[in-house]
Coordinates of C-alpha atoms in Angstrom, one line a residue:
Chain H
X259 CA -158.7 -81.0 -100.0
X260 CA -154.9 -81.4 -100.6
X261 CA -155.9 -83.0 -103.9
X262 CA -158.0 -80.3 -105.0
X263 CA -155.5 -77.6 -104.1
X264 CA -152.9 -79.7 -106.0
X265 CA -155.2 -79.7 -109.2
X266 CA -155.9 -76.1 -108.7
X267 CA -152.2 -75.3 -108.7
X268 CA -151.7 -77.5 -111.8
X269 CA -154.4 -75.7 -113.6
X270 CA -153.3 -72.2 -112.7
X271 CA -149.7 -73.4 -113.6
X272 CA -150.8 -74.6 -117.3
X273 CA -153.1 -71.4 -117.6
X274 CA -150.0 -69.4 -116.9
X275 CA -148.5 -70.4 -120.3
X276 CA -151.1 -69.0 -122.5
X277 CA -152.2 -65.4 -121.3
X278 CA -153.8 -64.2 -124.2
X279 CA -156.5 -66.8 -123.7
X280 CA -157.5 -65.7 -120.4
X281 CA -157.8 -61.9 -121.5
X282 CA -159.7 -63.0 -124.5
X283 CA -162.3 -64.9 -122.4
X284 CA -162.7 -62.1 -119.9
X285 CA -162.9 -59.5 -122.7
X286 CA -165.6 -61.8 -124.5
X287 CA -167.4 -61.9 -121.1
X288 CA -167.3 -58.0 -120.8
X289 CA -168.5 -57.8 -124.5
X290 CA -171.6 -59.9 -123.9
X291 CA -172.2 -57.9 -120.5
X292 CA -172.2 -54.5 -122.5
X293 CA -174.5 -56.0 -125.2
X294 CA -176.9 -57.4 -122.8
X295 CA -176.9 -54.1 -120.7
X296 CA -177.7 -52.2 -124.0
X297 CA -180.4 -54.7 -125.0
X298 CA -182.3 -55.0 -121.8
X299 CA -184.5 -52.3 -120.2
X300 CA -188.0 -51.1 -120.3
X301 CA -188.0 -52.0 -124.0
X302 CA -186.2 -55.0 -125.0
X303 CA -184.0 -54.8 -128.1
X304 CA -182.5 -57.4 -130.3
X305 CA -178.6 -57.2 -130.8
X306 CA -179.1 -55.8 -134.2
X307 CA -181.7 -53.4 -133.2
X308 CA -179.1 -52.0 -130.7
X309 CA -176.7 -51.5 -133.5
X310 CA -179.0 -49.8 -135.8
X311 CA -180.0 -47.5 -132.8
X312 CA -176.5 -46.4 -132.2
X313 CA -175.6 -46.1 -135.9
X314 CA -178.8 -44.3 -137.0
X315 CA -179.6 -40.9 -135.2
X316 CA -183.2 -40.9 -136.7
X317 CA -184.0 -44.3 -135.3
X318 CA -186.8 -44.0 -132.7
X319 CA -184.8 -46.0 -130.2
X320 CA -181.7 -43.9 -130.8
X321 CA -182.2 -41.5 -127.7
X322 CA -183.0 -44.6 -125.3
X323 CA -179.8 -46.5 -126.5
X324 CA -177.2 -43.6 -127.2
X325 CA -178.2 -41.1 -124.3
X326 CA -179.5 -43.5 -121.6
X327 CA -178.2 -47.0 -122.0
X328 CA -174.8 -46.5 -123.6
X329 CA -173.5 -43.8 -121.2
X330 CA -174.7 -46.2 -118.3
X331 CA -172.9 -49.2 -119.8
X332 CA -169.6 -47.0 -120.2
X333 CA -169.9 -45.5 -116.9
X334 CA -170.4 -48.9 -115.3
X335 CA -167.5 -50.5 -117.2
X336 CA -165.2 -47.7 -116.1
X337 CA -166.4 -47.8 -112.3
X338 CA -165.8 -51.5 -112.4
X339 CA -162.4 -51.2 -114.0
X340 CA -161.2 -48.4 -111.8
X341 CA -162.5 -50.2 -108.5
X342 CA -160.9 -53.8 -109.3
X343 CA -157.6 -52.4 -110.3
X344 CA -157.6 -50.2 -107.1
X345 CA -158.4 -53.2 -105.2
X346 CA -155.5 -55.2 -106.9
X347 CA -153.1 -52.3 -106.2
X348 CA -154.2 -52.1 -102.4
X349 CA -153.7 -55.8 -102.0
X350 CA -150.2 -55.5 -103.0
X351 CA -149.4 -52.5 -101.0
X352 CA -150.7 -54.0 -97.6
X353 CA -149.8 -57.7 -98.8
X354 CA -153.1 -59.0 -98.0
X355 CA -155.7 -60.3 -100.4
X356 CA -158.6 -59.0 -98.0
X357 CA -157.8 -55.3 -98.8
X358 CA -160.4 -53.5 -100.9
X359 CA -160.8 -49.8 -101.4
X360 CA -164.2 -50.0 -99.7
X361 CA -163.1 -52.2 -96.6
X362 CA -160.0 -49.7 -96.1
X363 CA -162.1 -46.8 -96.2
X364 CA -160.5 -45.2 -99.2
X365 CA -164.0 -45.1 -100.9
X366 CA -165.5 -43.6 -98.0
X367 CA -162.8 -40.8 -97.7
X368 CA -163.3 -40.1 -101.4
X369 CA -167.0 -40.1 -100.7
X370 CA -166.8 -37.7 -97.9
X371 CA -164.7 -35.4 -100.4
X372 CA -167.3 -35.7 -102.8
X373 CA -170.3 -35.2 -100.4
X374 CA -168.6 -32.0 -99.0
X375 CA -168.6 -30.3 -102.3
X376 CA -172.2 -31.4 -103.2
X377 CA -173.5 -30.1 -100.0
X378 CA -171.4 -26.9 -99.2
X379 CA -170.4 -25.8 -102.8
X380 CA -172.9 -27.3 -105.0
X381 CA -172.2 -24.7 -107.8
X382 CA -168.7 -26.2 -108.1
X383 CA -169.7 -29.8 -109.0
X384 CA -166.8 -29.9 -111.6
X385 CA -164.3 -30.1 -108.5
X386 CA -166.1 -33.4 -107.2
X387 CA -163.4 -35.7 -108.5
X388 CA -160.7 -33.7 -107.3
X389 CA -162.1 -33.1 -104.0
X390 CA -162.9 -37.1 -104.0
X391 CA -159.0 -37.8 -104.8
X392 CA -158.0 -35.6 -102.0
X393 CA -160.4 -37.3 -99.6
X394 CA -159.3 -40.8 -100.7
X395 CA -155.6 -39.9 -100.7
X396 CA -155.8 -38.4 -97.2
X397 CA -157.4 -41.6 -96.0
X398 CA -154.9 -43.8 -97.4
X399 CA -152.1 -41.7 -96.0
X400 CA -153.7 -41.5 -92.4
X401 CA -154.1 -45.2 -92.8
X402 CA -150.3 -45.9 -93.5
X403 CA -149.3 -43.4 -90.9
X404 CA -151.6 -45.1 -88.2
X405 CA -150.4 -48.5 -89.0
X406 CA -146.9 -47.1 -89.3
X407 CA -144.2 -47.9 -86.5
X408 CA -140.7 -46.7 -86.9
X409 CA -138.1 -49.2 -88.1
X410 CA -140.6 -51.9 -88.7
X411 CA -142.7 -53.1 -91.7
X412 CA -146.4 -52.3 -91.9
X413 CA -148.1 -55.5 -90.9
X414 CA -151.0 -56.4 -93.0
X415 CA -153.4 -57.4 -90.1
X416 CA -152.5 -53.8 -88.5
X417 CA -153.5 -52.0 -91.6
X418 CA -156.6 -53.9 -92.2
X419 CA -157.8 -53.1 -88.7
X420 CA -156.8 -49.5 -88.9
X421 CA -158.8 -49.4 -92.1
X422 CA -161.9 -50.7 -90.4
X423 CA -161.3 -48.1 -87.7
X424 CA -161.0 -45.2 -90.3
X425 CA -163.8 -46.2 -92.4
X426 CA -166.3 -46.5 -89.1
X427 CA -165.1 -42.9 -88.4
X428 CA -165.8 -41.8 -92.0
X429 CA -169.2 -43.6 -92.2
X430 CA -170.1 -41.7 -89.1
X431 CA -169.3 -38.4 -90.5
X432 CA -171.2 -39.4 -93.9
X433 CA -174.3 -40.5 -92.2
X434 CA -174.4 -37.1 -90.0
X435 CA -173.7 -34.9 -93.1
X436 CA -176.7 -36.8 -95.0
X437 CA -178.9 -36.6 -92.0
X438 CA -178.3 -33.0 -91.3
X439 CA -178.5 -31.9 -94.9
X440 CA -181.2 -34.2 -96.0
X441 CA -182.8 -31.4 -97.9
X442 CA -179.8 -30.8 -100.1
X443 CA -179.1 -34.5 -100.6
X444 CA -182.1 -36.4 -102.0
X445 CA -180.1 -39.1 -103.8
X446 CA -177.6 -39.7 -100.9
X447 CA -179.1 -42.9 -99.9
X448 CA -178.1 -44.4 -103.4
X449 CA -174.8 -42.6 -103.1
X450 CA -174.1 -44.5 -99.9
X451 CA -174.8 -48.0 -101.4
X452 CA -173.4 -47.0 -104.8
X453 CA -175.7 -46.9 -107.9
X454 CA -175.3 -46.0 -111.6
X455 CA -178.9 -44.7 -112.0
X456 CA -179.1 -41.9 -114.4
X457 CA -175.6 -41.5 -115.3
X458 CA -174.8 -39.6 -118.6
X459 CA -172.1 -38.9 -121.0
X460 CA -170.6 -36.0 -118.9
X461 CA -170.4 -38.8 -115.9
X462 CA -168.5 -41.0 -118.2
X463 CA -166.0 -38.2 -118.7
X464 CA -165.6 -37.7 -115.1
X465 CA -164.8 -41.2 -114.2
X466 CA -162.8 -42.0 -117.4
X467 CA -160.1 -39.3 -117.0
X468 CA -159.1 -40.3 -113.6
X469 CA -159.4 -44.0 -114.6
X470 CA -157.3 -43.5 -117.8
X471 CA -154.5 -41.7 -115.9
X472 CA -154.7 -44.2 -113.0
X473 CA -154.4 -47.2 -115.4
X474 CA -151.3 -45.6 -117.0
X475 CA -149.8 -44.9 -113.8
X476 CA -150.4 -48.5 -112.5
X477 CA -148.6 -49.7 -115.7
X478 CA -145.7 -47.6 -114.7
X479 CA -145.6 -49.3 -111.5
X480 CA -145.9 -52.7 -113.0
X481 CA -142.4 -53.9 -112.1
X482 CA -142.0 -52.3 -108.5
X483 CA -145.5 -53.9 -107.9
X484 CA -144.2 -57.5 -108.5
X485 CA -141.1 -56.8 -106.3
X486 CA -143.4 -55.4 -103.5
X487 CA -145.1 -58.9 -103.4
X488 CA -141.9 -60.0 -101.8
X489 CA -141.1 -59.3 -98.0
X490 CA -139.9 -55.8 -97.3
X491 CA -136.3 -56.9 -96.6
X492 CA -136.0 -58.9 -99.9
X493 CA -137.7 -56.1 -101.8
X494 CA -135.4 -53.5 -100.4
X495 CA -132.3 -55.8 -101.2
X496 CA -133.6 -55.6 -104.9
X497 CA -133.2 -51.9 -104.7
X498 CA -136.8 -50.9 -104.3
X499 CA -137.6 -48.0 -102.1
X500 CA -140.5 -49.9 -100.4
X501 CA -142.1 -47.0 -98.5
X502 CA -141.9 -44.6 -101.3
X503 CA -143.4 -47.3 -103.7
X504 CA -146.1 -48.0 -101.1
X505 CA -147.3 -44.3 -101.0
X506 CA -147.0 -43.9 -104.9
X507 CA -149.2 -47.0 -105.5
X508 CA -151.6 -46.0 -102.6
X509 CA -152.1 -42.6 -104.3
X510 CA -153.0 -44.3 -107.7
X511 CA -155.3 -46.6 -106.1
X512 CA -156.8 -43.4 -104.4
X513 CA -157.3 -41.7 -107.8
X514 CA -158.8 -44.8 -109.3
X515 CA -161.3 -45.0 -106.4
X516 CA -162.0 -41.3 -106.6
X517 CA -163.1 -41.4 -110.0
X518 CA -165.6 -44.2 -109.5
X519 CA -166.9 -42.8 -106.2
X520 CA -167.4 -39.5 -108.0
X521 CA -170.1 -40.9 -110.3
X522 CA -171.4 -44.1 -108.5
X523 CA -170.9 -43.4 -104.8
X524 CA -169.7 -45.9 -102.6
X525 CA -169.6 -49.1 -104.5
X526 CA -168.1 -51.9 -102.5
X527 CA -166.5 -55.3 -102.9
X528 CA -165.6 -55.1 -106.8
X529 CA -162.0 -54.4 -105.5
X530 CA -162.0 -57.5 -103.4
X531 CA -164.0 -59.8 -105.5
X532 CA -162.5 -59.4 -108.9
X533 CA -158.6 -59.6 -108.3
X534 CA -159.1 -62.5 -106.0
X535 CA -161.2 -64.5 -108.6
X536 CA -158.8 -63.5 -111.6
X537 CA -155.7 -64.3 -109.3
X538 CA -156.7 -67.9 -109.6
X539 CA -155.9 -67.7 -113.2
X540 CA -153.3 -65.0 -113.4
X541 CA -151.1 -65.9 -110.3
X542 CA -149.8 -63.2 -108.3
X543 CA -147.8 -61.3 -110.9
X544 CA -149.1 -58.0 -112.0
X545 CA -148.5 -58.3 -115.6
X546 CA -151.7 -60.6 -116.0
X547 CA -153.5 -59.7 -112.8
X548 CA -153.9 -55.9 -113.7
X549 CA -155.4 -56.2 -117.2
X550 CA -157.6 -59.1 -116.2
X551 CA -158.8 -57.3 -113.1
X552 CA -159.6 -54.1 -115.4
X553 CA -161.5 -56.0 -117.9
X554 CA -163.1 -58.4 -115.1
X555 CA -164.2 -55.7 -112.9
X556 CA -165.7 -53.8 -116.0
X557 CA -167.8 -57.1 -116.8
X558 CA -168.8 -57.7 -113.1
X559 CA -170.3 -54.2 -112.5
X560 CA -172.1 -54.3 -115.9
X561 CA -173.6 -57.6 -115.2
X562 CA -174.6 -56.8 -111.8
X563 CA -176.1 -53.5 -112.8
X564 CA -178.0 -55.1 -115.6
X565 CA -179.5 -57.5 -113.0
X566 CA -180.1 -54.8 -110.5
X567 CA -182.2 -52.7 -113.0
X568 CA -184.0 -55.4 -114.7
X569 CA -184.6 -58.0 -111.9
X570 CA -187.5 -56.2 -110.3
X571 CA -188.7 -53.9 -113.3
X572 CA -189.7 -51.2 -113.3
X573 CA -188.1 -50.7 -109.9
X574 CA -184.3 -50.2 -110.3
X575 CA -182.2 -51.4 -107.4
X576 CA -178.7 -49.7 -106.8
X577 CA -176.0 -51.9 -108.3
X578 CA -174.0 -51.4 -104.8
X579 CA -176.5 -53.3 -102.9
X580 CA -176.3 -56.2 -105.2
X581 CA -172.4 -56.2 -105.3
X582 CA -172.7 -56.3 -101.5
X583 CA -175.0 -59.2 -101.4
X584 CA -172.4 -60.9 -103.5
X585 CA -169.3 -59.7 -101.9
X586 CA -170.2 -60.2 -98.4
X587 CA -170.2 -63.8 -98.6
X588 CA -167.2 -63.8 -100.9
X589 CA -165.4 -61.8 -98.3
X590 CA -166.4 -64.4 -95.7
X591 CA -165.2 -67.4 -97.9
X592 CA -161.9 -65.6 -98.4
X593 CA -161.4 -65.3 -94.6
X594 CA -162.4 -68.8 -93.9
X595 CA -159.7 -69.9 -96.4
X596 CA -157.0 -67.5 -95.3
X597 CA -157.4 -67.8 -91.5
X598 CA -159.0 -70.8 -90.7
Chain L
X52 CA -104.7 -58.0 -95.6
X53 CA -102.9 -56.9 -98.8
X54 CA -105.8 -56.8 -101.2
X55 CA -108.0 -53.7 -100.7
X56 CA -111.3 -54.5 -99.2
X57 CA -114.6 -54.4 -101.2
X58 CA -116.8 -54.2 -98.2
X59 CA -115.6 -52.7 -95.0
X60 CA -117.1 -52.0 -91.7
X61 CA -115.4 -49.1 -89.8
X62 CA -115.9 -48.9 -86.0
X63 CA -119.7 -49.8 -86.5
X64 CA -122.1 -49.4 -83.7
X65 CA -125.7 -50.1 -84.3
X66 CA -128.8 -50.2 -81.9
X67 CA -132.1 -51.6 -82.7
X68 CA -135.0 -48.9 -82.6
X69 CA -136.6 -48.7 -79.1
X70 CA -133.5 -50.8 -77.6
X71 CA -131.7 -49.3 -74.7
X72 CA -128.4 -50.8 -75.4
X73 CA -126.2 -51.4 -78.6
X74 CA -126.6 -54.5 -80.4
X75 CA -123.3 -54.2 -82.1
X76 CA -120.4 -52.1 -80.8
X77 CA -117.4 -50.7 -82.3
X78 CA -117.0 -53.6 -85.0
X79 CA -114.3 -53.1 -87.7
X80 CA -114.1 -55.7 -90.4
X81 CA -112.8 -55.7 -93.9
X82 CA -114.0 -58.1 -96.5
X83 CA -111.6 -58.8 -99.4
X84 CA -112.9 -59.4 -103.0
X85 CA -113.5 -63.0 -103.9
X86 CA -113.4 -64.2 -100.2
X87 CA -116.1 -66.1 -98.2
X88 CA -116.5 -64.7 -94.8
X89 CA -118.6 -66.4 -92.2
X90 CA -120.2 -64.5 -89.3
X91 CA -120.7 -67.0 -86.3
X92 CA -121.6 -66.4 -82.8
X93 CA -124.3 -67.4 -80.2
X94 CA -127.8 -66.3 -80.4
X95 CA -128.2 -62.4 -79.8
X96 CA -124.3 -62.0 -80.4
X97 CA -125.2 -59.3 -83.1
X98 CA -124.1 -61.2 -86.2
X99 CA -127.4 -60.7 -88.2
X100 CA -127.4 -57.2 -87.1
X101 CA -124.0 -56.7 -88.3
X102 CA -125.0 -58.4 -91.5
X103 CA -127.9 -56.1 -92.2
X104 CA -125.4 -53.1 -91.4
X105 CA -123.0 -54.5 -94.3
X106 CA -126.0 -54.8 -96.4
X107 CA -127.0 -51.0 -95.8
X108 CA -130.4 -52.3 -94.4
X109 CA -129.8 -50.4 -91.1
X110 CA -127.9 -47.2 -90.8
X111 CA -125.1 -47.5 -87.9
X112 CA -125.4 -45.0 -85.1
X113 CA -121.6 -44.5 -85.2
X114 CA -118.9 -45.5 -87.8
X115 CA -119.8 -46.3 -91.4
X116 CA -119.8 -49.2 -93.9
X117 CA -117.8 -48.7 -97.2
X118 CA -118.4 -50.4 -100.4
X119 CA -115.3 -50.1 -102.6
X120 CA -114.6 -46.9 -100.6
X121 CA -118.1 -45.3 -101.1
X122 CA -120.1 -44.7 -98.0
X123 CA -123.2 -47.3 -98.1
X124 CA -125.6 -44.3 -97.1
X125 CA -124.6 -42.4 -100.0
X126 CA -125.5 -45.0 -102.7
X127 CA -128.9 -44.8 -104.1
X128 CA -130.8 -48.2 -103.4
X129 CA -131.3 -49.3 -106.9
X130 CA -127.2 -48.7 -107.7
X131 CA -126.5 -50.5 -104.2
X132 CA -128.5 -53.6 -105.6
X133 CA -126.5 -53.6 -108.8
X134 CA -123.4 -54.1 -106.8
X135 CA -124.4 -56.3 -103.8
X136 CA -127.4 -58.9 -103.3
X137 CA -128.7 -59.9 -100.1
X138 CA -131.0 -62.5 -98.8
X139 CA -132.9 -62.3 -95.6
X140 CA -133.2 -65.1 -93.2
X141 CA -136.8 -65.9 -93.8
X142 CA -137.8 -64.4 -97.3
X143 CA -141.6 -64.3 -98.0
X144 CA -143.2 -64.7 -101.5
X145 CA -147.0 -64.7 -102.1
X146 CA -148.9 -68.0 -102.7
X147 CA -148.9 -69.1 -106.4
X148 CA -145.7 -67.3 -107.3
X149 CA -143.8 -69.4 -109.9
X150 CA -140.1 -70.0 -109.5
X151 CA -139.4 -68.2 -112.6
X152 CA -141.4 -65.2 -111.6
X153 CA -139.3 -64.9 -108.3
X154 CA -136.1 -65.3 -110.3
X155 CA -137.2 -62.6 -112.5
X156 CA -137.6 -60.1 -109.6
X157 CA -133.7 -60.5 -109.4
X158 CA -133.4 -58.3 -112.5
X159 CA -135.3 -55.6 -111.0
X160 CA -132.4 -53.2 -110.5
X161 CA -131.2 -53.9 -114.1
X162 CA -134.4 -53.0 -115.7
X163 CA -134.6 -49.8 -117.8
X164 CA -137.0 -46.9 -117.5
X165 CA -140.2 -48.7 -118.7
X166 CA -139.4 -51.9 -116.9
X167 CA -138.9 -53.9 -120.0
X168 CA -137.0 -57.0 -119.8
X169 CA -134.2 -57.3 -122.6
X170 CA -132.4 -60.2 -123.8
X171 CA -129.6 -60.3 -121.0
X172 CA -132.3 -60.3 -118.5
X173 CA -133.8 -63.3 -119.8
X174 CA -130.3 -64.8 -120.1
X175 CA -129.4 -64.1 -116.5
X176 CA -132.7 -65.7 -115.3
X177 CA -132.1 -68.9 -117.5
X178 CA -128.6 -69.0 -116.1
X179 CA -129.5 -68.7 -112.6
X180 CA -132.3 -71.3 -112.8
X181 CA -129.8 -73.6 -114.6
X182 CA -127.0 -73.2 -111.9
X183 CA -129.5 -73.8 -109.2
X184 CA -130.8 -76.8 -111.1
X185 CA -134.3 -75.4 -111.1
X186 CA -135.0 -75.4 -114.9
X187 CA -137.5 -78.4 -114.8
X188 CA -139.3 -76.7 -111.9
X189 CA -139.4 -73.0 -113.2
X190 CA -143.3 -73.1 -113.5
X191 CA -144.0 -74.6 -110.2
X192 CA -145.5 -72.2 -107.5
X193 CA -143.0 -71.9 -104.7
X194 CA -145.0 -73.5 -102.2
X195 CA -145.0 -76.6 -103.9
X196 CA -141.3 -77.1 -103.6
X197 CA -139.4 -78.7 -100.9
X198 CA -137.5 -76.5 -98.3
X199 CA -134.3 -77.0 -100.0
X200 CA -135.6 -76.4 -103.5
X201 CA -137.3 -73.2 -102.1
X202 CA -134.2 -71.9 -100.7
X203 CA -132.3 -72.5 -104.0
X204 CA -135.0 -70.5 -105.8
X205 CA -134.4 -67.7 -103.6
X206 CA -130.8 -68.1 -104.2
X207 CA -131.3 -68.2 -107.8
X208 CA -132.9 -64.8 -107.7
X209 CA -130.1 -62.8 -105.8
X210 CA -127.8 -64.8 -108.4
X211 CA -129.9 -63.2 -111.3
X212 CA -129.0 -60.2 -109.7
X213 CA -125.5 -60.6 -110.9
X214 CA -123.6 -58.9 -108.3
X215 CA -120.1 -59.5 -107.2
X216 CA -121.1 -59.5 -103.5
X217 CA -123.6 -61.6 -101.9
X218 CA -124.8 -61.4 -98.2
X219 CA -126.9 -64.2 -96.8
X220 CA -128.5 -64.4 -93.5
X221 CA -128.5 -68.0 -92.1
X222 CA -129.0 -69.7 -95.5
X223 CA -129.0 -73.1 -94.0
X224 CA -131.5 -72.3 -91.2
X225 CA -134.6 -74.6 -91.2
X226 CA -133.1 -76.9 -93.7
X227 CA -132.5 -80.6 -93.1
X228 CA -128.7 -82.0 -93.0
X229 CA -128.6 -83.2 -96.5
X230 CA -130.3 -79.8 -98.0
X231 CA -127.8 -77.8 -95.6
X232 CA -124.9 -79.8 -97.2
X233 CA -126.1 -79.3 -100.7
X234 CA -126.7 -75.6 -99.9
X235 CA -123.0 -75.2 -98.6
X236 CA -121.5 -76.8 -101.7
X237 CA -123.5 -74.6 -104.0
X238 CA -122.2 -71.4 -102.1
X239 CA -118.7 -72.8 -102.5
X240 CA -119.3 -73.4 -106.2
X241 CA -120.8 -69.8 -106.6
X242 CA -117.6 -68.3 -104.9
X243 CA -115.3 -70.8 -107.1
X244 CA -116.9 -70.4 -110.6
X245 CA -118.2 -66.8 -110.5
X246 CA -115.7 -65.2 -108.1
X247 CA -118.6 -64.0 -106.0
X248 CA -117.5 -62.5 -102.7
X249 CA -119.8 -64.0 -99.9
X250 CA -120.6 -62.8 -96.4
X251 CA -122.7 -65.6 -94.7
X252 CA -124.0 -65.8 -91.1
X253 CA -124.1 -69.5 -89.9
X254 CA -125.1 -71.1 -86.8
X255 CA -122.9 -74.3 -87.4
X256 CA -119.3 -73.8 -86.6
X257 CA -118.0 -76.9 -88.4
X258 CA -120.1 -75.7 -91.5
X259 CA -118.7 -72.2 -91.3
X260 CA -115.2 -73.5 -91.0
X261 CA -115.5 -75.7 -93.9
X262 CA -117.1 -73.0 -96.1
X263 CA -115.3 -69.9 -95.2
X264 CA -111.9 -68.6 -95.9
X265 CA -112.2 -66.4 -92.8
X266 CA -114.6 -66.6 -89.8
X267 CA -116.0 -63.3 -87.9
X268 CA -116.8 -64.2 -84.5
X269 CA -119.4 -62.2 -82.6
X270 CA -119.7 -62.0 -79.1
X271 CA -122.1 -59.8 -77.0
X272 CA -122.0 -57.3 -79.9
X273 CA -118.2 -57.2 -80.3
X274 CA -116.1 -58.8 -82.8
X275 CA -114.2 -61.2 -80.6
X276 CA -112.0 -62.5 -83.4
X277 CA -111.5 -62.7 -87.1
X278 CA -109.3 -65.0 -89.2
X279 CA -108.8 -68.1 -90.6
X280 CA -110.8 -70.9 -89.4
X281 CA -107.8 -72.8 -88.4
X282 CA -106.7 -70.0 -86.1
X283 CA -109.6 -68.7 -84.4
X284 CA -111.8 -71.9 -84.0
X285 CA -110.2 -72.6 -80.7
X286 CA -111.3 -74.3 -77.4
X287 CA -110.6 -71.1 -75.5
X288 CA -112.9 -69.2 -78.0
X289 CA -115.5 -71.8 -77.6
X290 CA -115.4 -71.6 -73.7
X291 CA -115.4 -67.8 -74.0
X292 CA -118.0 -67.0 -76.7
X293 CA -120.3 -70.2 -76.7
X294 CA -120.0 -71.1 -73.0
X295 CA -119.3 -74.7 -74.2
X296 CA -116.5 -77.3 -73.0
X297 CA -115.3 -78.6 -76.3
X298 CA -112.4 -80.2 -78.1
X299 CA -111.3 -78.9 -81.5
X300 CA -109.3 -81.1 -83.9
X301 CA -108.8 -81.5 -87.7
X302 CA -109.8 -84.6 -89.5
X303 CA -109.5 -85.0 -93.2
X304 CA -108.7 -81.3 -93.6
X305 CA -111.9 -80.3 -91.8
X306 CA -112.2 -78.8 -88.4
X307 CA -114.1 -80.8 -85.9
X308 CA -115.8 -79.6 -82.7
X309 CA -116.4 -82.3 -80.2
X310 CA -118.9 -81.0 -77.6
X311 CA -118.3 -82.1 -73.9
X312 CA -120.8 -80.2 -72.1
X313 CA -121.4 -76.5 -71.0
X314 CA -118.6 -74.7 -69.8
X315 CA -117.8 -73.9 -66.1
X316 CA -120.9 -71.6 -65.0
X317 CA -118.7 -68.9 -63.6
X318 CA -117.3 -68.4 -67.1
X319 CA -120.8 -68.1 -68.3
X320 CA -121.3 -65.0 -66.6

């Protein structure tokens, strides 16, 4: 065990010397995932056929690839990117690798906001991402307040447990809403699990804008994030306003999660699995962790979605179900390593 | 004291949140530029609390702390971090963080608007690593280092901050004897070579006496005495403050404390 750990450390230390290499590998994986996603479906296309279908608007396959597969690929990539980065940010905020926008209830809060608009003011559907952001932000602020004790740091365990409680309450409200308004909520089953079925270019815009803004803001926070890795006293000694930074970074995470939830529903575990997996390579510093998480998250959701919609053809499974199947055991293995 | 103080506590009274009594009461202490002051005292005497007030970590209930004349509460955190560095007793870093990345964090208050490290940031990190003899270990994750090396890595971080004032809370705690000795040598060197003013809380009286120019002796939240080790490290003080019966003598220029046993129980009250 110890020897394995030493070998792992040696490998990660060596890998830290060539950052471009890791990003190239993960980007290559994303490219492959995008290509596979565009090729597979009811009709299988060769890579060359995909290119022709995109380039030539008279091609018989143009509509299938350009209007159906490609927006779904873009949406999937953006959802994965947003959730993975949100997860990485939240893990730093609560200083615990078990944090995830889903587990902390941030996606549930955003989902509740989105559901509210869809049920009660369906004519204002363009407000969904904004209200979702409000829902996610309120959840994370409530969480920080719940876990807060004056004069003391917010303990990681405390915030995780608060998250579990908040998430349970939010899920209860979500379930009540979907049950009471079943007539207006035909697709809510897949909303609760998370799915990319039937997404178009307008959805890509809905998730793309908050994701882009969130990524830029995450870059603005790059240095404070590294300082936040240290204990509160050390971070404060370096001149960081720890509380303000926590709230700011949480807001960015809420924005990213809200964008993803607005189009794909409550996709879980991406924010948990991806940052933890790439941290093996990237180390805890955010300069490499955030870009690797962004690209890795996109690749994971794309691969999972492609598997989900092709495995039991013509049945299209919701990608969230597949990710949860994958993420649950991963969460347990993390728990085993960290706690036991 | 003839030189103007660089850090000064003025009648500082402190209370921990939720506590029903003050942990530091009415303490005034002036620290001169370039000196080493060691805060000593038994457990719970308030030395760490006083240190955290001197560092601006906790705001006094009464009184104030001044840094070169400026009220500490009026200095924005990042500006403060350019003038004073502090290291908590048990700093925590995440698993996998390399020594170099840790030391780079010391440059945080110096970074510009977009957080871009410049040439002088890199130089400060290199210098700090070299002066703590960590250059060869810089790529190693912290948790693979020995306790002494790890303590040096944290010290390198606050050195990279390049402040004139350094506050350390029990830097020798949890180190074995040899590493304690090395660390004290390093602190003396930092003070001698870079003129850094040091305020250090220490448990070991002999160590404190050999390192510091002055001792600040805390007893039940009050400053019992402050002055040169030779004058305030006395048998009477040991009985009053530490409740031990001991002989104090000088040997090869170092203060020695020979413990005889607990002091008279009536005095302990």
